[in-house]
Amino acid sequence: MSNSRHLFTSESVSMGHPDKVADAISDAVLDLILDHDSEGRCACETLVTTAQAVVAGEIKFNHNSKKKFDVQQTIRDAIVRIGYDDAAIGFDGNGCGVINLLHEQSADIARGVVRKSKKAQGAGDQGMMFGFACDETDRLMPLPINLSHRLVERQAEVRRKGIISGIRPDAKSQVTIEYDGLEPKKVDAVVLSTQHAPEWNGEKKQAELKKAVTDAIIKPVLGKWWHDGVKVYVNPTGQFEIGGPHGDCGLTGRKIIVDTYGGRGRHGGGAFSGKDPSKVDRSAAYMARYIAKNIVAAKLARVCEVQVAYAIGVAEPVSVLVDSQGTGNVSDELLSKLVRQHFDLTPYGLIEMLKLRAPIYSPTSSHGHFGREPGEGGKGTFTWEKTDIAAALKKGAGKAVSAPKKAVAAGGKKSSSKSVRA
């Protein structure tokens, strides 16, 4: 982030956006697999378009189960939950075509992951993953992406409760914040495009919709950040009747910046939805967020970015980096040491630490994977948002920083360890 005054923008999309429909289907299939077998494997990709949903990818069961297993119905249910339940709005989960192209996981991939000892489980792929946290909001997320998520979340609530009649599932939000260095000063602009019924077509009706959206969605979400100078754009193209998979093709994993930090933190490139926790693209990114959030919650840094990297089939990460971007109260070297002490970064360790084998993934497919409340959307969800390690990190940092002083008092020699320099 620049040290000078500047603008920064992030966007989010609603659960009815075609790419998010695809993500929701992929995660619903994953949850079906994990409900059937907690050690099952899944890499499900989805494409949605006019009246069609196509799923493809690899699945594998390690244990048999007598539970009902119906991929097609799972897909239809996921679409209907979003709000696409009527052909009149362009997409209907009850009647759309469903093509299932799932097949068994590659034996070569399975060979790298499965070991005789669970603790020796290798990473499901190579790659680098990032986690990020900062103290701009109570959720320890950047303000632009946090507000963007809350806007589409509120749009879904307003739609479902009928507070504004005739708005539909597809929506996009965008928030621009003016910063002075690290400090957010004010909201500069808000964009909210929401799909709607034909009754809102026309210049006069769009002006009425803009006022309704501003009063029922934008102002309540912005709260203390609202001011009369905010530039507000609602459906700036003029109307938004045709949307969802009927308006645009949707694909799993095409909203990875929306899913993470809105561009404020870096991204390793791997998508999340549809992947079981043996795929470190997902599980290690969750762990990296967990680490970064606990460091910021412990007030050891105002900003923290964590990078981990893995080789396929290898349990230990090939690298771990903690970067406090100049905001740390202790050295990044000490933070990295504390991370190694308090977090198990092997695939087995992070899966166990975050309880990732349960069918908890469907709620992650909308409104972002980070900045959520633990347990939001169901028991055991968003465990990576807990700050239960913060106290231990703070205590460990305090002991490490005070160690040289004790050494001088006891023996007259100061420790030469660089990792304890504040």
Tab-separated table of C-alpha atoms in Angstrom:
chain	number	residue	atom	x	y	z
A	1	MET	CA	0.000	0.000	0.000
A	2	SER	CA	1.201	3.518	-0.791
A	3	ASN	CA	2.276	5.746	2.092
A	4	SER	CA	0.580	8.712	0.430
A	5	ARG	CA	-3.101	9.571	0.001
A	6	HIS	CA	-4.628	7.250	-2.591
A	7	LEU	CA	-7.734	5.343	-3.692
A	8	PHE	CA	-8.090	1.562	-3.588
A	9	THR	CA	-11.009	-0.455	-5.007
A	10	SER	CA	-12.298	-4.005	-4.487
A	11	GLU	CA	-15.316	-5.822	-5.882
A	12	SER	CA	-17.560	-8.708	-4.897
A	13	VAL	CA	-20.299	-10.653	-6.648
A	14	SER	CA	-23.503	-12.231	-5.366
A	15	MET	CA	-24.385	-15.893	-5.049
A	16	GLY	CA	-26.454	-15.510	-8.237
A	17	HIS	CA	-23.515	-14.404	-10.373
A	18	PRO	CA	-22.895	-17.195	-12.928
A	19	ASP	CA	-19.342	-17.880	-11.708
A	20	LYS	CA	-20.619	-18.109	-8.130
A	21	VAL	CA	-23.418	-20.446	-9.221
A	22	ALA	CA	-20.676	-22.683	-10.611
A	23	ASP	CA	-18.691	-22.411	-7.353
A	24	ALA	CA	-21.803	-23.266	-5.319
A	25	ILE	CA	-22.440	-26.396	-7.371
A	26	SER	CA	-18.808	-27.528	-7.078
A	27	ASP	CA	-18.833	-27.057	-3.304
A	28	ALA	CA	-22.211	-28.800	-2.986
A	29	VAL	CA	-20.747	-31.819	-4.798
A	30	LEU	CA	-17.690	-31.693	-2.513
A	31	ASP	CA	-19.920	-31.629	0.585
A	32	LEU	CA	-21.840	-34.590	-0.803
A	33	ILE	CA	-18.569	-36.523	-1.169
A	34	LEU	CA	-17.387	-35.637	2.348
A	35	ASP	CA	-20.764	-36.464	3.865
A	36	HIS	CA	-20.491	-39.852	2.162
A	37	ASP	CA	-16.815	-40.346	3.131
A	38	SER	CA	-14.870	-37.868	5.289
A	39	GLU	CA	-11.632	-39.006	3.635
A	40	GLY	CA	-13.027	-38.865	0.105
A	41	ARG	CA	-11.301	-36.955	-2.664
A	42	CYS	CA	-12.931	-34.410	-4.942
A	43	ALA	CA	-11.855	-31.935	-7.603
A	44	CYS	CA	-15.122	-30.801	-9.171
A	45	GLU	CA	-15.333	-28.187	-11.938
A	46	THR	CA	-18.658	-26.730	-13.053
A	47	LEU	CA	-19.881	-24.835	-16.112
A	48	VAL	CA	-23.303	-23.192	-16.185
A	49	THR	CA	-25.011	-21.548	-19.134
A	50	THR	CA	-28.545	-21.084	-20.417
A	51	ALA	CA	-30.629	-23.976	-18.995
A	52	GLN	CA	-27.558	-26.200	-18.528
A	53	ALA	CA	-25.183	-27.239	-15.734
A	54	VAL	CA	-22.147	-29.401	-16.519
A	55	VAL	CA	-19.914	-30.936	-13.838
A	56	ALA	CA	-16.590	-32.638	-14.507
A	57	GLY	CA	-13.525	-33.666	-12.545
A	58	GLU	CA	-12.230	-36.405	-10.287
A	59	ILE	CA	-13.645	-38.084	-7.206
A	60	LYS	CA	-12.487	-40.993	-5.071
A	61	PHE	CA	-13.973	-42.818	-2.096
A	62	ASN	CA	-11.756	-44.457	0.506
A	63	HIS	CA	-14.630	-45.891	2.541
A	64	ASN	CA	-18.061	-47.241	1.691
A	65	SER	CA	-21.224	-45.594	3.008
A	66	LYS	CA	-24.919	-46.414	2.939
A	67	LYS	CA	-25.911	-42.742	2.720
A	68	LYS	CA	-27.871	-41.586	-0.322
A	69	PHE	CA	-25.611	-40.374	-3.112
A	70	ASP	CA	-27.359	-38.371	-5.833
A	71	VAL	CA	-25.134	-35.932	-7.720
A	72	GLN	CA	-27.878	-34.665	-10.028
A	73	GLN	CA	-30.268	-33.791	-7.197
A	74	THR	CA	-27.437	-32.158	-5.260
A	75	ILE	CA	-26.742	-29.897	-8.240
A	76	ARG	CA	-30.406	-28.989	-8.653
A	77	ASP	CA	-30.801	-28.241	-4.946
A	78	ALA	CA	-27.763	-25.941	-4.989
A	79	ILE	CA	-29.192	-23.926	-7.887
A	80	VAL	CA	-32.627	-23.613	-6.269
A	81	ARG	CA	-31.120	-22.491	-2.927
A	82	ILE	CA	-29.507	-19.567	-4.724
A	83	GLY	CA	-32.897	-18.442	-6.015
A	84	TYR	CA	-32.958	-19.775	-9.574
A	85	ASP	CA	-36.194	-21.729	-9.341
A	86	ASP	CA	-38.236	-20.326	-12.202
A	87	ALA	CA	-37.582	-20.468	-15.962
A	88	ALA	CA	-39.122	-16.988	-16.207
A	89	ILE	CA	-36.007	-15.484	-14.600
A	90	GLY	CA	-33.718	-17.288	-17.054
A	91	PHE	CA	-32.536	-20.306	-15.064
A	92	ASP	CA	-34.389	-23.008	-13.141
A	93	GLY	CA	-32.646	-25.638	-11.045
A	94	ASN	CA	-35.736	-27.806	-11.151
A	95	GLY	CA	-35.805	-28.122	-14.919
A	96	CYS	CA	-32.382	-27.269	-16.342
A	97	GLY	CA	-30.236	-29.898	-18.010
A	98	VAL	CA	-27.582	-31.559	-15.846
A	99	ILE	CA	-24.574	-33.330	-17.375
A	100	ASN	CA	-22.409	-35.340	-14.975
A	101	LEU	CA	-18.875	-36.061	-16.264
A	102	LEU	CA	-17.225	-36.848	-12.919
A	103	HIS	CA	-14.788	-39.776	-12.940
A	104	GLU	CA	-12.313	-41.495	-10.610
A	105	GLN	CA	-9.254	-39.625	-9.369
A	106	SER	CA	-5.958	-40.216	-11.157
A	107	ALA	CA	-3.899	-42.990	-9.566
A	108	ASP	CA	-0.760	-40.842	-9.951
A	109	ILE	CA	-2.284	-38.024	-7.876
A	110	ALA	CA	-3.586	-40.495	-5.292
A	111	ARG	CA	-0.114	-42.038	-5.024
A	112	GLY	CA	1.365	-38.695	-3.941
A	113	VAL	CA	-1.292	-37.988	-1.336
A	114	VAL	CA	-2.066	-41.356	0.239
A	115	ARG	CA	0.528	-42.788	2.635
A	116	LYS	CA	0.518	-45.699	5.089
A	117	SER	CA	0.737	-43.122	7.875
A	118	LYS	CA	-1.849	-40.311	7.741
A	119	LYS	CA	0.665	-37.927	9.284
A	120	ALA	CA	2.961	-38.499	6.302
A	121	GLN	CA	0.249	-37.456	3.828
A	122	GLY	CA	1.759	-35.467	0.987
A	123	ALA	CA	0.432	-32.270	-0.551
A	124	GLY	CA	-2.156	-32.851	-3.259
A	125	ASP	CA	-0.380	-30.468	-5.619
A	126	GLN	CA	2.576	-28.146	-5.880
A	127	GLY	CA	2.100	-24.407	-5.595
A	128	MET	CA	2.225	-21.314	-3.422
A	129	MET	CA	-0.568	-20.014	-1.208
A	130	PHE	CA	-1.035	-16.684	0.555
A	131	GLY	CA	-2.929	-15.526	3.619
A	132	PHE	CA	-3.545	-11.950	4.659
A	133	ALA	CA	-4.954	-9.921	7.549
A	134	CYS	CA	-4.964	-6.291	8.607
A	135	ASP	CA	-6.538	-4.215	11.366
A	136	GLU	CA	-8.762	-2.009	9.143
A	137	THR	CA	-11.970	-3.796	10.234
A	138	ASP	CA	-13.216	-5.895	13.141
A	139	ARG	CA	-13.023	-8.931	10.821
A	140	LEU	CA	-9.335	-8.130	10.223
A	141	MET	CA	-9.997	-7.749	6.504
A	142	PRO	CA	-9.305	-4.838	4.135
A	143	LEU	CA	-12.192	-2.368	4.222
A	144	PRO	CA	-12.951	-2.310	0.449
A	145	ILE	CA	-13.504	-6.066	0.101
A	146	ASN	CA	-15.288	-6.290	3.443
A	147	LEU	CA	-17.835	-3.645	2.434
A	148	SER	CA	-18.170	-5.153	-1.056
A	149	HIS	CA	-19.051	-8.550	0.444
A	150	ARG	CA	-21.509	-7.027	2.884
A	151	LEU	CA	-23.288	-5.218	0.026
A	152	VAL	CA	-24.028	-8.388	-1.967
A	153	GLU	CA	-24.850	-10.204	1.267
A	154	ARG	CA	-27.400	-7.493	2.066
A	155	GLN	CA	-28.720	-7.612	-1.519
A	156	ALA	CA	-29.497	-11.316	-1.032
A	157	GLU	CA	-31.237	-10.585	2.281
A	158	VAL	CA	-33.306	-7.758	0.786
A	159	ARG	CA	-34.238	-9.988	-2.171
A	160	ARG	CA	-35.290	-12.950	-0.017
A	161	LYS	CA	-37.293	-10.831	2.422
A	162	GLY	CA	-39.021	-8.936	-0.386
A	163	ILE	CA	-37.869	-5.571	0.980
A	164	ILE	CA	-37.355	-4.492	-2.638
A	165	SER	CA	-39.703	-6.381	-4.927
A	166	GLY	CA	-38.510	-7.706	-8.247
A	167	ILE	CA	-34.752	-7.863	-7.660
A	168	ARG	CA	-33.124	-11.128	-8.709
A	169	PRO	CA	-30.121	-13.243	-7.672
A	170	ASP	CA	-27.357	-11.853	-9.910
A	171	ALA	CA	-25.527	-8.807	-8.510
A	172	LYS	CA	-22.107	-7.168	-8.371
A	173	SER	CA	-20.690	-4.626	-5.929
A	174	GLN	CA	-17.615	-2.421	-5.920
A	175	VAL	CA	-16.266	-0.076	-3.240
A	176	THR	CA	-13.542	2.561	-3.552
A	177	ILE	CA	-11.851	3.751	-0.348
A	178	GLU	CA	-9.656	6.808	0.082
A	179	TYR	CA	-6.579	6.006	2.204
A	180	ASP	CA	-3.924	8.074	3.896
A	181	GLY	CA	-1.107	5.550	4.107
A	182	LEU	CA	-2.558	2.549	5.936
A	183	GLU	CA	-5.525	4.494	7.296
A	184	PRO	CA	-8.886	4.328	5.479
A	185	LYS	CA	-10.343	7.838	5.552
A	186	LYS	CA	-13.622	7.686	3.651
A	187	VAL	CA	-15.685	5.842	1.066
A	188	ASP	CA	-15.238	7.562	-2.275
A	189	ALA	CA	-17.563	5.506	-4.528
A	190	VAL	CA	-19.955	2.553	-4.454
A	191	VAL	CA	-21.183	0.562	-7.443
A	192	LEU	CA	-24.049	-1.913	-7.071
A	193	SER	CA	-25.573	-3.634	-10.080
A	194	THR	CA	-28.550	-5.845	-9.327
A	195	GLN	CA	-30.546	-8.024	-11.674
A	196	HIS	CA	-34.232	-7.143	-11.671
A	197	ALA	CA	-37.639	-7.982	-13.124
A	198	PRO	CA	-39.002	-6.145	-16.228
A	199	GLU	CA	-41.056	-3.894	-13.956
A	200	TRP	CA	-37.890	-1.877	-13.212
A	201	ASN	CA	-37.027	-1.168	-16.870
A	202	GLY	CA	-37.007	2.434	-18.023
A	203	GLU	CA	-35.186	5.569	-16.889
A	204	LYS	CA	-37.818	6.631	-14.347
A	205	LYS	CA	-38.100	3.186	-12.764
A	206	GLN	CA	-34.300	2.847	-12.606
A	207	ALA	CA	-34.134	6.143	-10.697
A	208	GLU	CA	-36.669	4.720	-8.230
A	209	LEU	CA	-34.655	1.492	-7.972
A	210	LYS	CA	-31.465	3.474	-7.297
A	211	LYS	CA	-33.130	5.231	-4.364
A	212	ALA	CA	-34.537	1.954	-3.001
A	213	VAL	CA	-31.163	0.216	-3.295
A	214	THR	CA	-29.359	3.162	-1.689
A	215	ASP	CA	-31.777	3.296	1.251
A	216	ALA	CA	-32.211	-0.462	1.837
A	217	ILE	CA	-28.758	-1.796	0.926
A	218	ILE	CA	-25.977	0.761	0.565
A	219	LYS	CA	-26.612	3.076	3.528
A	220	PRO	CA	-27.226	0.252	6.071
A	221	VAL	CA	-24.037	-1.548	4.989
A	222	LEU	CA	-21.824	1.530	4.957
A	223	GLY	CA	-23.129	2.665	8.353
A	224	LYS	CA	-20.592	5.105	9.821
A	225	TRP	CA	-18.788	5.213	6.471
A	226	TRP	CA	-21.788	6.750	4.706
A	227	HIS	CA	-21.590	10.462	3.891
A	228	ASP	CA	-23.418	12.683	1.429
A	229	GLY	CA	-20.372	12.885	-0.834
A	230	VAL	CA	-20.293	9.151	-1.680
A	231	LYS	CA	-20.550	8.632	-5.442
A	232	VAL	CA	-23.309	6.030	-5.912
A	233	TYR	CA	-23.803	4.030	-9.112
A	234	VAL	CA	-26.755	1.622	-9.291
A	235	ASN	CA	-27.135	-0.330	-12.547
A	236	PRO	CA	-25.012	2.228	-14.431
A	237	THR	CA	-25.705	0.562	-17.811
A	238	GLY	CA	-29.363	1.577	-17.531
A	239	GLN	CA	-30.986	-1.777	-16.709
A	240	PHE	CA	-30.045	-5.334	-15.708
A	241	GLU	CA	-32.921	-7.670	-16.506
A	242	ILE	CA	-30.995	-10.500	-18.193
A	243	GLY	CA	-28.513	-12.070	-15.779
A	244	GLY	CA	-27.271	-15.241	-14.138
A	245	PRO	CA	-26.254	-18.215	-16.285
A	246	HIS	CA	-28.751	-17.094	-18.947
A	247	GLY	CA	-26.885	-13.806	-19.364
A	248	ASP	CA	-23.343	-15.132	-19.129
A	249	CYS	CA	-21.525	-18.459	-18.902
A	250	GLY	CA	-20.219	-19.290	-15.410
A	251	LEU	CA	-17.148	-21.332	-14.468
A	252	THR	CA	-15.759	-22.605	-11.176
A	253	GLY	CA	-12.770	-20.697	-9.846
A	254	ARG	CA	-13.068	-17.556	-11.926
A	255	LYS	CA	-13.536	-15.203	-8.947
A	256	ILE	CA	-10.390	-15.963	-6.943
A	257	ILE	CA	-9.711	-12.318	-6.029
A	258	VAL	CA	-13.307	-11.878	-4.856
A	259	ASP	CA	-12.864	-15.075	-2.833
A	260	THR	CA	-9.777	-13.753	-1.050
A	261	TYR	CA	-8.720	-10.154	-0.317
A	262	GLY	CA	-9.997	-8.049	-3.197
A	263	GLY	CA	-6.496	-7.496	-4.541
A	264	ARG	CA	-5.125	-6.122	-1.255
A	265	GLY	CA	-3.256	-9.335	-0.439
A	266	ARG	CA	-1.512	-11.505	-3.011
A	267	HIS	CA	-2.925	-14.714	-4.482
A	268	GLY	CA	-1.059	-17.870	-5.435
A	269	GLY	CA	-3.345	-18.587	-8.406
A	270	GLY	CA	-5.198	-21.696	-7.239
A	271	ALA	CA	-9.003	-21.661	-6.949
A	272	PHE	CA	-10.848	-23.100	-3.936
A	273	SER	CA	-14.351	-24.354	-4.719
A	274	GLY	CA	-14.874	-28.039	-5.433
A	275	LYS	CA	-11.517	-29.102	-3.956
A	276	ASP	CA	-11.221	-31.397	-0.940
A	277	PRO	CA	-8.740	-30.398	1.805
A	278	SER	CA	-5.936	-32.619	0.498
A	279	LYS	CA	-5.603	-29.948	-2.200
A	280	VAL	CA	-3.330	-27.384	-0.563
A	281	ASP	CA	-4.553	-24.735	-3.013
A	282	ARG	CA	-7.497	-24.544	-0.647
A	283	SER	CA	-6.470	-25.892	2.746
A	284	ALA	CA	-3.079	-24.162	2.933
A	285	ALA	CA	-4.642	-20.854	1.852
A	286	TYR	CA	-7.072	-21.273	4.753
A	287	MET	CA	-4.177	-22.001	7.104
A	288	ALA	CA	-2.224	-18.993	5.832
A	289	ARG	CA	-5.241	-16.754	6.583
A	290	TYR	CA	-5.553	-18.367	10.030
A	291	ILE	CA	-1.907	-17.600	10.774
A	292	ALA	CA	-2.043	-14.028	9.482
A	293	LYS	CA	-5.273	-13.278	11.340
A	294	ASN	CA	-3.931	-14.599	14.645
A	295	ILE	CA	-0.748	-12.534	14.288
A	296	VAL	CA	-2.780	-9.360	13.736
A	297	ALA	CA	-5.244	-10.293	16.493
A	298	ALA	CA	-2.272	-10.675	18.847
A	299	LYS	CA	-1.261	-7.111	17.880
A	300	LEU	CA	2.153	-8.318	16.783
A	301	ALA	CA	1.597	-6.519	13.474
A	302	ARG	CA	-1.022	-4.248	11.909
A	303	VAL	CA	-0.673	-5.962	8.538
A	304	CYS	CA	0.461	-9.526	7.916
A	305	GLU	CA	0.878	-11.585	4.772
A	306	VAL	CA	1.896	-15.251	4.949
A	307	GLN	CA	3.192	-17.343	2.069
A	308	VAL	CA	3.543	-21.127	2.139
A	309	ALA	CA	4.632	-23.354	-0.748
A	310	TYR	CA	4.474	-27.112	-1.317
A	311	ALA	CA	5.771	-29.862	-3.610
A	312	ILE	CA	3.251	-32.508	-4.647
A	313	GLY	CA	3.531	-35.642	-2.527
A	314	VAL	CA	5.747	-33.934	0.099
A	315	ALA	CA	4.354	-33.260	3.566
A	316	GLU	CA	6.471	-30.353	4.816
A	317	PRO	CA	6.185	-27.015	2.995
A	318	VAL	CA	9.222	-26.080	0.922
A	319	SER	CA	9.037	-22.507	2.248
A	320	VAL	CA	7.224	-20.348	4.810
A	321	LEU	CA	7.389	-16.551	4.785
A	322	VAL	CA	5.821	-14.042	7.167
A	323	ASP	CA	5.791	-10.424	5.986
A	324	SER	CA	4.436	-7.713	8.303
A	325	GLN	CA	5.077	-5.049	5.639
A	326	GLY	CA	6.907	-2.817	8.085
A	327	THR	CA	4.091	-2.810	10.666
A	328	GLY	CA	5.425	-5.488	13.021
A	329	ASN	CA	6.089	-4.956	16.730
A	330	VAL	CA	8.624	-7.802	16.508
A	331	SER	CA	10.814	-8.975	13.648
A	332	ASP	CA	9.408	-11.016	10.764
A	333	GLU	CA	12.091	-13.578	11.584
A	334	LEU	CA	10.622	-14.027	15.063
A	335	LEU	CA	7.091	-14.199	13.630
A	336	SER	CA	8.202	-16.966	11.261
A	337	LYS	CA	9.746	-18.850	14.169
A	338	LEU	CA	6.531	-18.535	16.199
A	339	VAL	CA	4.494	-19.778	13.242
A	340	ARG	CA	6.630	-22.916	13.031
A	341	GLN	CA	6.159	-23.487	16.781
A	342	HIS	CA	2.372	-23.035	16.923
A	343	PHE	CA	1.038	-24.239	13.551
A	344	ASP	CA	1.424	-27.654	11.911
A	345	LEU	CA	1.811	-26.865	8.216
A	346	THR	CA	1.814	-30.421	6.900
A	347	PRO	CA	-1.367	-31.326	4.968
A	348	TYR	CA	-2.403	-33.707	7.750
A	349	GLY	CA	-1.643	-31.142	10.435
A	350	LEU	CA	-3.545	-28.254	8.919
A	351	ILE	CA	-6.534	-30.473	8.055
A	352	GLU	CA	-6.692	-31.667	11.665
A	353	MET	CA	-6.058	-28.230	13.161
A	354	LEU	CA	-8.834	-26.604	11.143
A	355	LYS	CA	-11.187	-29.629	11.106
A	356	LEU	CA	-11.468	-29.617	7.332
A	357	ARG	CA	-12.767	-33.149	6.653
A	358	ALA	CA	-16.405	-32.266	7.347
A	359	PRO	CA	-18.974	-31.147	4.731
A	360	ILE	CA	-18.566	-27.453	5.580
A	361	TYR	CA	-17.792	-25.891	2.223
A	362	SER	CA	-21.066	-24.798	0.627
A	363	PRO	CA	-21.297	-21.591	2.741
A	364	THR	CA	-17.874	-20.505	1.437
A	365	SER	CA	-19.045	-20.288	-2.173
A	366	SER	CA	-20.646	-16.844	-1.696
A	367	HIS	CA	-19.620	-13.626	0.092
A	368	GLY	CA	-15.956	-14.599	0.359
A	369	HIS	CA	-13.951	-17.339	2.057
A	370	PHE	CA	-12.396	-14.923	4.549
A	371	GLY	CA	-13.657	-12.293	6.952
A	372	ARG	CA	-16.540	-14.494	8.080
A	373	GLU	CA	-17.653	-15.509	11.565
A	374	PRO	CA	-16.604	-18.985	12.805
A	375	GLY	CA	-19.682	-21.199	12.621
A	376	GLU	CA	-21.450	-18.864	10.180
A	377	GLY	CA	-23.560	-20.984	7.857
A	378	GLY	CA	-23.423	-24.114	10.017
A	379	LYS	CA	-21.501	-25.972	12.683
A	380	GLY	CA	-17.783	-26.290	12.014
A	381	THR	CA	-17.601	-23.708	9.219
A	382	PHE	CA	-14.930	-21.026	8.847
A	383	THR	CA	-12.651	-22.501	11.510
A	384	TRP	CA	-9.769	-20.602	9.891
A	385	GLU	CA	-11.370	-17.362	11.106
A	386	LYS	CA	-10.800	-18.180	14.781
A	387	THR	CA	-8.229	-16.186	16.747
A	388	ASP	CA	-7.619	-18.861	19.371
A	389	ILE	CA	-3.818	-18.903	18.870
A	390	ALA	CA	-3.368	-15.138	19.302
A	391	ALA	CA	-2.733	-15.279	23.052
A	392	ALA	CA	-0.080	-17.991	22.669
A	393	LEU	CA	1.669	-16.038	19.904
A	394	LYS	CA	1.695	-12.882	22.010
A	395	LYS	CA	3.082	-14.762	25.007
A	396	GLY	CA	5.741	-16.463	22.895
A	397	ALA	CA	6.816	-13.145	21.383
A	398	GLY	CA	7.068	-11.573	24.827
A	399	LYS	CA	9.282	-14.367	26.131
A	400	ALA	CA	11.551	-14.221	23.070
A	401	VAL	CA	11.986	-10.447	23.258
A	402	SER	CA	12.783	-10.525	26.996
A	403	ALA	CA	15.273	-13.436	26.698
A	404	PRO	CA	18.357	-11.313	25.800
A	405	LYS	CA	17.789	-9.037	28.805
A	406	LYS	CA	17.656	-12.041	31.122
A	407	ALA	CA	20.832	-13.419	29.546
A	408	VAL	CA	22.684	-10.140	30.171
A	409	ALA	CA	21.543	-10.034	33.803
A	410	ALA	CA	22.559	-13.644	34.434
A	411	GLY	CA	25.849	-13.918	32.600
A	412	GLY	CA	26.777	-10.545	31.214
A	413	LYS	CA	26.474	-11.729	27.596
A	414	LYS	CA	23.690	-10.720	25.261
A	415	SER	CA	22.149	-13.355	23.046
A	416	SER	CA	23.332	-13.189	19.434
A	417	SER	CA	20.073	-14.558	18.070
A	418	LYS	CA	18.659	-12.271	15.354
A	419	SER	CA	15.230	-13.834	15.705
A	420	VAL	CA	14.538	-12.013	18.979
A	421	ARG	CA	15.226	-8.496	17.754
A	422	ALA	CA	12.095	-6.342	18.048
